[in-house]
Amino acid sequence: MYDLIGDVHGHARGLIRLLELLDYKPQKGLYQHPGRQAIFVGDLVNRGPESREVLQIVRPMVQSKHAYAILGNHELNLMAFFTLDNNNKPLYSHSIRNMLQLLPVFESFRSAEAELYDYIDWMYTLPLFLEFEDLRVVHACWHQDSINYVRKHFPGHKFNRDLLIQSLQSRGPEYKAVQMLLKGLEIPLPRNKKGLDAESVRRGFTRVKWWEDHHGKSYRQISTQAKSNLPKYKIPSNLISLDLAYPELAVPVFFGHYSLNGKPNLLKKNICCLDYGVVKNEVVTAYRWNGEMKLDRRNFVQS
Ligand SMILES: [Mn+2]
């Protein structure tokens, strides 16, 4: 059975505390459990100070089949930073802003550049989602059309250089599918920016709760971010074109990404977010899954 582990974001000590709580023991240099496997939902790196240490823990677990890992948007940015397009320009440009965005990763790999490149190569081996008979895992949003697209067009459900270039440089179906799975649905904020926090205004978009029906809801109700500052009026219906409903009878889906507040709770009986703000509190969140189709909030474990 599986232990699903949320965003780690460079917090190795939080991860070690969590693995020990889950009875994973370091043997022959890697954390393992005699009867279970871990599944990391992506965003292992960045933000926190120990990206290198986190990768040093997770990669051996994956390579020895004690764990699975999928890609998060922070891994995607890092891969894109070090991948050149056909004009020899990095896919994620080396602007000051982008460098600052990835600075915690670069600092943790200071004078270990070759090791970082090696991890980038490893990231290319990680899939964009996992689907088992009775379990689904994605970093941000299980959007069935996007899953189907990746399943059909990405061999092994992974990137290669060409697919990464296409996904980031086109505005085509690869781009949409990758954005949806790794970043989720984001909707543009209203023109009237009065009262919005600076981050929302800068980005111009807000992340939404894809697991809820948006019809007739306000920005404030449907956003996962900066709740109190968003307008109370209804989202225009032209922005709610996508059918994101996750079927009630579908197998459980696990994801991270949303940095939710408060104590972990299930979003639905078969929908479970595992990111409860590791960036804010250094607490990594997991769900110990024993095959149940109806999830149970008592199975959350936090470091
Ligand atoms: Mn994320």
CSV table of C-alpha atoms and ligand atoms in Angstrom, one decimal:
chain,number,residue,atom,x,y,z
A,1,MET,CA,0.0,0.0,0.0
A,2,TYR,CA,1.0,3.6,-0.4
A,3,ASP,CA,1.8,6.7,1.6
A,4,LEU,CA,1.1,9.8,-0.4
A,5,ILE,CA,3.4,12.7,0.4
A,6,GLY,CA,2.6,16.3,-0.4
A,7,ASP,CA,4.9,19.2,-1.5
A,8,VAL,CA,8.2,19.1,0.3
A,9,HIS,CA,9.7,22.3,-1.2
A,10,GLY,CA,13.2,21.8,0.0
A,11,HIS,CA,12.4,21.0,3.6
A,12,ALA,CA,14.6,17.9,4.2
A,13,ARG,CA,14.2,17.9,8.0
A,14,GLY,CA,10.4,18.0,7.7
A,15,LEU,CA,10.6,15.2,5.2
A,16,ILE,CA,12.8,13.0,7.5
A,17,ARG,CA,10.5,13.6,10.5
A,18,LEU,CA,7.5,12.6,8.3
A,19,LEU,CA,9.3,9.4,7.0
A,20,GLU,CA,10.2,8.4,10.5
A,21,LEU,CA,6.6,9.0,11.7
A,22,LEU,CA,5.5,6.7,8.9
A,23,ASP,CA,8.0,4.0,10.0
A,24,TYR,CA,10.4,4.3,7.0
A,25,LYS,CA,13.8,3.4,8.3
A,26,PRO,CA,17.2,4.4,6.7
A,27,GLN,CA,18.8,1.1,5.5
A,28,LYS,CA,21.8,0.9,3.1
A,29,GLY,CA,21.6,4.7,2.7
A,30,LEU,CA,17.9,4.9,1.8
A,31,TYR,CA,14.6,5.3,3.6
A,32,GLN,CA,12.4,2.2,3.2
A,33,HIS,CA,9.4,0.4,4.7
A,34,PRO,CA,9.1,-3.4,4.5
A,35,GLY,CA,5.4,-3.3,3.3
A,36,ARG,CA,4.7,0.1,1.8
A,37,GLN,CA,5.8,2.6,-0.9
A,38,ALA,CA,5.8,6.3,-0.8
A,39,ILE,CA,4.3,8.4,-3.6
A,40,PHE,CA,5.6,12.0,-3.9
A,41,VAL,CA,3.1,14.4,-5.6
A,42,GLY,CA,5.8,16.8,-6.9
A,43,ASP,CA,7.4,20.1,-5.9
A,44,LEU,CA,10.2,18.4,-4.0
A,45,VAL,CA,12.4,21.4,-4.6
A,46,ASN,CA,12.6,25.2,-4.2
A,47,ARG,CA,11.3,27.7,-1.6
A,48,GLY,CA,12.9,25.9,1.4
A,49,PRO,CA,16.7,25.8,1.9
A,50,GLU,CA,17.4,22.0,1.4
A,51,SER,CA,16.4,21.1,-2.1
A,52,ARG,CA,19.6,19.1,-2.6
A,53,GLU,CA,19.1,17.1,0.6
A,54,VAL,CA,15.5,16.4,-0.4
A,55,LEU,CA,16.6,15.1,-3.8
A,56,GLN,CA,19.3,13.0,-2.1
A,57,ILE,CA,16.6,11.3,0.0
A,58,VAL,CA,13.9,10.9,-2.7
A,59,ARG,CA,15.9,9.8,-5.8
A,60,PRO,CA,17.4,6.7,-4.2
A,61,MET,CA,13.9,5.7,-2.9
A,62,VAL,CA,12.5,6.0,-6.4
A,63,GLN,CA,15.4,4.2,-8.0
A,64,SER,CA,15.1,1.3,-5.6
A,65,LYS,CA,11.3,1.2,-6.0
A,66,HIS,CA,10.5,2.2,-2.5
A,67,ALA,CA,8.8,5.3,-3.8
A,68,TYR,CA,7.3,6.9,-6.9
A,69,ALA,CA,7.6,10.6,-7.7
A,70,ILE,CA,5.8,12.8,-10.3
A,71,LEU,CA,6.6,16.3,-11.5
A,72,GLY,CA,5.5,19.5,-9.9
A,73,ASN,CA,5.6,23.0,-11.5
A,74,HIS,CA,8.8,23.8,-9.6
A,75,GLU,CA,10.6,20.8,-11.2
A,76,LEU,CA,9.1,21.9,-14.5
A,77,ASN,CA,10.6,25.4,-14.1
A,78,LEU,CA,14.0,24.0,-13.2
A,79,MET,CA,14.0,21.6,-16.2
A,80,ALA,CA,13.0,24.5,-18.4
A,81,PHE,CA,15.8,26.7,-17.0
A,82,PHE,CA,18.4,24.2,-18.0
A,83,THR,CA,16.9,23.1,-21.4
A,84,LEU,CA,17.7,25.0,-24.5
A,85,ASP,CA,15.3,25.5,-27.4
A,86,ASN,CA,16.3,25.1,-31.0
A,87,ASN,CA,17.7,28.6,-31.0
A,88,ASN,CA,19.9,27.8,-28.0
A,89,LYS,CA,17.9,29.9,-25.7
A,90,PRO,CA,16.8,28.6,-22.3
A,91,LEU,CA,13.1,27.6,-22.2
A,92,TYR,CA,12.7,29.4,-18.9
A,93,SER,CA,14.7,32.6,-19.6
A,94,HIS,CA,17.6,33.5,-17.3
A,95,SER,CA,16.0,36.8,-16.3
A,96,ILE,CA,16.7,38.2,-12.8
A,97,ARG,CA,13.1,37.5,-11.9
A,98,ASN,CA,13.4,33.8,-12.9
A,99,MET,CA,16.8,33.4,-11.2
A,100,LEU,CA,15.4,34.8,-8.0
A,101,GLN,CA,12.4,32.5,-8.3
A,102,LEU,CA,14.8,29.5,-8.4
A,103,LEU,CA,17.5,30.9,-6.1
A,104,PRO,CA,16.9,28.6,-3.1
A,105,VAL,CA,17.6,25.6,-5.4
A,106,PHE,CA,20.8,27.2,-6.7
A,107,GLU,CA,22.0,28.1,-3.2
A,108,SER,CA,21.5,24.5,-2.0
A,109,PHE,CA,23.5,23.2,-5.0
A,110,ARG,CA,26.3,25.8,-4.6
A,111,SER,CA,29.6,24.3,-5.9
A,112,ALA,CA,27.7,21.1,-6.8
A,113,GLU,CA,26.5,22.1,-10.3
A,114,ALA,CA,27.2,18.7,-11.9
A,115,GLU,CA,25.0,17.1,-9.3
A,116,LEU,CA,22.2,19.5,-10.1
A,117,TYR,CA,22.4,18.6,-13.8
A,118,ASP,CA,22.2,15.0,-12.9
A,119,TYR,CA,19.0,15.6,-11.0
A,120,ILE,CA,17.6,17.6,-13.9
A,121,ASP,CA,18.2,14.4,-16.1
A,122,TRP,CA,16.4,12.4,-13.4
A,123,MET,CA,13.5,14.8,-13.5
A,124,TYR,CA,13.0,13.9,-17.2
A,125,THR,CA,12.4,10.3,-16.1
A,126,LEU,CA,9.4,11.3,-13.8
A,127,PRO,CA,5.9,11.1,-15.2
A,128,LEU,CA,3.3,14.0,-15.2
A,129,PHE,CA,0.8,11.8,-13.4
A,130,LEU,CA,0.3,8.3,-12.0
A,131,GLU,CA,-2.8,6.1,-12.4
A,132,PHE,CA,-3.2,2.8,-10.7
A,133,GLU,CA,-6.3,0.7,-10.8
A,134,ASP,CA,-7.7,2.2,-7.6
A,135,LEU,CA,-5.6,5.4,-7.2
A,136,ARG,CA,-4.7,8.6,-9.1
A,137,VAL,CA,-1.9,11.1,-8.5
A,138,VAL,CA,-1.2,14.4,-10.2
A,139,HIS,CA,0.6,17.6,-8.9
A,140,ALA,CA,-2.3,20.1,-9.3
A,141,CYS,CA,-5.4,19.1,-11.2
A,142,TRP,CA,-6.8,15.8,-12.5
A,143,HIS,CA,-8.4,17.1,-15.7
A,144,GLN,CA,-9.5,14.1,-17.7
A,145,ASP,CA,-9.0,15.6,-21.2
A,146,SER,CA,-5.5,16.7,-20.3
A,147,ILE,CA,-4.7,13.3,-18.8
A,148,ASN,CA,-5.9,11.7,-22.0
A,149,TYR,CA,-3.8,14.0,-24.1
A,150,VAL,CA,-0.6,13.3,-22.2
A,151,ARG,CA,-1.4,9.6,-22.2
A,152,LYS,CA,-1.7,9.6,-25.9
A,153,HIS,CA,1.2,12.0,-26.9
A,154,PHE,CA,3.8,11.7,-24.2
A,155,PRO,CA,5.6,8.3,-24.2
A,156,GLY,CA,5.7,7.0,-20.7
A,157,HIS,CA,3.7,10.0,-19.6
A,158,LYS,CA,7.1,11.9,-19.4
A,159,PHE,CA,8.8,14.8,-21.0
A,160,ASN,CA,11.6,14.6,-23.4
A,161,ARG,CA,13.4,17.7,-24.8
A,162,ASP,CA,11.1,18.1,-27.8
A,163,LEU,CA,7.9,17.7,-25.7
A,164,LEU,CA,9.2,20.2,-23.2
A,165,ILE,CA,9.9,22.7,-25.9
A,166,GLN,CA,6.5,22.2,-27.5
A,167,SER,CA,4.7,22.3,-24.2
A,168,LEU,CA,6.3,25.6,-23.2
A,169,GLN,CA,6.7,27.4,-26.5
A,170,SER,CA,3.4,26.6,-28.2
A,171,ARG,CA,0.0,27.7,-27.0
A,172,GLY,CA,-1.3,24.4,-28.3
A,173,PRO,CA,-2.8,21.3,-26.7
A,174,GLU,CA,0.5,20.2,-25.1
A,175,TYR,CA,0.8,23.6,-23.4
A,176,LYS,CA,-2.8,23.4,-22.1
A,177,ALA,CA,-2.5,19.9,-20.8
A,178,VAL,CA,0.8,20.5,-19.0
A,179,GLN,CA,-0.5,23.7,-17.4
A,180,MET,CA,-3.6,22.0,-16.3
A,181,LEU,CA,-1.9,19.0,-14.7
A,182,LEU,CA,1.0,20.9,-13.1
A,183,LYS,CA,-0.6,24.3,-12.3
A,184,GLY,CA,-4.3,23.7,-12.3
A,185,LEU,CA,-7.0,26.0,-13.6
A,186,GLU,CA,-6.2,29.7,-13.2
A,187,ILE,CA,-8.8,32.4,-14.1
A,188,PRO,CA,-8.1,36.0,-14.9
A,189,LEU,CA,-9.0,38.5,-12.1
A,190,PRO,CA,-11.6,41.2,-12.8
A,191,ARG,CA,-10.4,44.5,-14.3
A,192,ASN,CA,-11.2,46.3,-11.1
A,193,LYS,CA,-8.2,45.6,-9.0
A,194,LYS,CA,-9.4,47.5,-6.0
A,195,GLY,CA,-8.6,45.8,-2.7
A,196,LEU,CA,-6.6,42.9,-4.3
A,197,ASP,CA,-3.3,42.0,-2.7
A,198,ALA,CA,-0.1,42.9,-4.6
A,199,GLU,CA,0.7,39.3,-5.5
A,200,SER,CA,-2.7,38.8,-7.2
A,201,VAL,CA,-2.4,42.0,-9.1
A,202,ARG,CA,1.1,41.2,-10.3
A,203,ARG,CA,0.0,37.7,-11.5
A,204,GLY,CA,-3.4,38.9,-12.8
A,205,PHE,CA,-4.8,35.4,-12.3
A,206,THR,CA,-6.0,33.3,-9.4
A,207,ARG,CA,-5.9,29.6,-8.8
A,208,VAL,CA,-9.3,28.0,-8.4
A,209,LYS,CA,-10.8,25.1,-6.5
A,210,TRP,CA,-11.2,22.8,-9.5
A,211,TRP,CA,-12.9,20.2,-7.2
A,212,GLU,CA,-15.9,22.4,-6.7
A,213,ASP,CA,-18.7,23.5,-9.1
A,214,HIS,CA,-18.0,27.1,-10.1
A,215,HIS,CA,-21.5,28.0,-11.4
A,216,GLY,CA,-23.0,30.9,-9.5
A,217,LYS,CA,-19.9,31.2,-7.2
A,218,SER,CA,-17.9,34.4,-6.6
A,219,TYR,CA,-14.2,34.8,-7.0
A,220,ARG,CA,-13.8,34.8,-3.3
A,221,GLN,CA,-15.6,31.5,-2.9
A,222,ILE,CA,-13.7,29.7,-5.7
A,223,SER,CA,-10.1,31.0,-5.3
A,224,THR,CA,-7.6,29.1,-3.3
A,225,GLN,CA,-5.6,32.3,-2.7
A,226,ALA,CA,-5.8,35.6,-0.8
A,227,LYS,CA,-9.4,34.9,0.0
A,228,SER,CA,-10.4,38.0,1.9
A,229,ASN,CA,-9.3,40.4,-0.8
A,230,LEU,CA,-11.1,38.9,-3.8
A,231,PRO,CA,-14.4,40.3,-5.0
A,232,LYS,CA,-17.6,38.8,-3.8
A,233,TYR,CA,-19.4,39.1,-7.1
A,234,LYS,CA,-20.0,36.1,-9.4
A,235,ILE,CA,-17.4,34.8,-11.8
A,236,PRO,CA,-18.6,35.6,-15.4
A,237,SER,CA,-19.9,32.4,-16.9
A,238,ASN,CA,-17.6,32.7,-19.9
A,239,LEU,CA,-14.7,31.9,-17.6
A,240,ILE,CA,-16.3,28.7,-16.5
A,241,SER,CA,-16.1,26.9,-19.8
A,242,LEU,CA,-14.2,23.9,-18.7
A,243,ASP,CA,-15.8,20.8,-17.3
A,244,LEU,CA,-13.6,20.0,-14.3
A,245,ALA,CA,-16.1,17.9,-12.3
A,246,TYR,CA,-14.4,14.9,-10.8
A,247,PRO,CA,-16.8,12.0,-10.7
A,248,GLU,CA,-18.1,11.0,-7.3
A,249,LEU,CA,-17.6,7.4,-8.1
A,250,ALA,CA,-14.1,7.7,-9.6
A,251,VAL,CA,-11.1,6.3,-7.7
A,252,PRO,CA,-9.4,8.6,-5.1
A,253,VAL,CA,-7.2,11.3,-6.5
A,254,PHE,CA,-4.3,12.9,-4.6
A,255,PHE,CA,-2.4,16.1,-5.4
A,256,GLY,CA,-0.5,18.9,-3.8
A,257,HIS,CA,0.2,22.5,-5.0
A,258,TYR,CA,-2.5,24.6,-3.4
A,259,SER,CA,-0.8,25.5,0.0
A,260,LEU,CA,-4.2,25.3,1.8
A,261,ASN,CA,-4.6,26.6,5.3
A,262,GLY,CA,-5.5,25.0,8.5
A,263,LYS,CA,-5.7,21.3,9.5
A,264,PRO,CA,-5.7,18.8,6.6
A,265,ASN,CA,-9.2,17.8,5.6
A,266,LEU,CA,-10.7,15.9,2.6
A,267,LEU,CA,-12.1,18.1,-0.1
A,268,LYS,CA,-14.4,15.2,-1.1
A,269,LYS,CA,-14.5,11.6,-0.2
A,270,ASN,CA,-12.3,10.8,-3.2
A,271,ILE,CA,-10.4,14.1,-3.5
A,272,CYS,CA,-7.4,14.8,-1.3
A,273,CYS,CA,-4.9,17.7,-1.3
A,274,LEU,CA,-1.6,17.1,0.5
A,275,ASP,CA,-0.2,20.7,0.5
A,276,TYR,CA,-1.1,22.5,3.7
A,277,GLY,CA,1.5,25.2,3.6
A,278,VAL,CA,5.0,23.5,4.0
A,279,VAL,CA,6.4,26.8,2.8
A,280,LYS,CA,4.8,28.7,5.7
A,281,ASN,CA,5.2,26.1,8.5
A,282,GLU,CA,7.8,23.5,7.3
A,283,VAL,CA,5.2,20.8,7.9
A,284,VAL,CA,5.0,18.1,5.3
A,285,THR,CA,1.6,16.4,4.9
A,286,ALA,CA,1.0,12.8,4.0
A,287,TYR,CA,-2.0,10.4,3.6
A,288,ARG,CA,-1.5,6.8,4.7
A,289,TRP,CA,-3.7,4.9,2.2
A,290,ASN,CA,-4.7,1.3,2.7
A,291,GLY,CA,-6.9,0.8,-0.4
A,292,GLU,CA,-10.0,2.5,0.8
A,293,MET,CA,-12.2,4.1,-1.9
A,294,LYS,CA,-13.8,6.5,0.6
A,295,LEU,CA,-10.9,8.4,2.1
A,296,ASP,CA,-10.8,9.1,5.9
A,297,ARG,CA,-9.3,12.3,7.4
A,298,ARG,CA,-7.9,10.3,10.2
A,299,ASN,CA,-5.3,8.9,7.8
A,300,PHE,CA,-3.5,12.2,7.4
A,301,VAL,CA,0.0,12.3,8.9
A,302,GLN,CA,2.0,15.5,9.4
A,303,SER,CA,5.6,16.0,10.2
B,1,MN,MN,3.1,23.4,-7.0
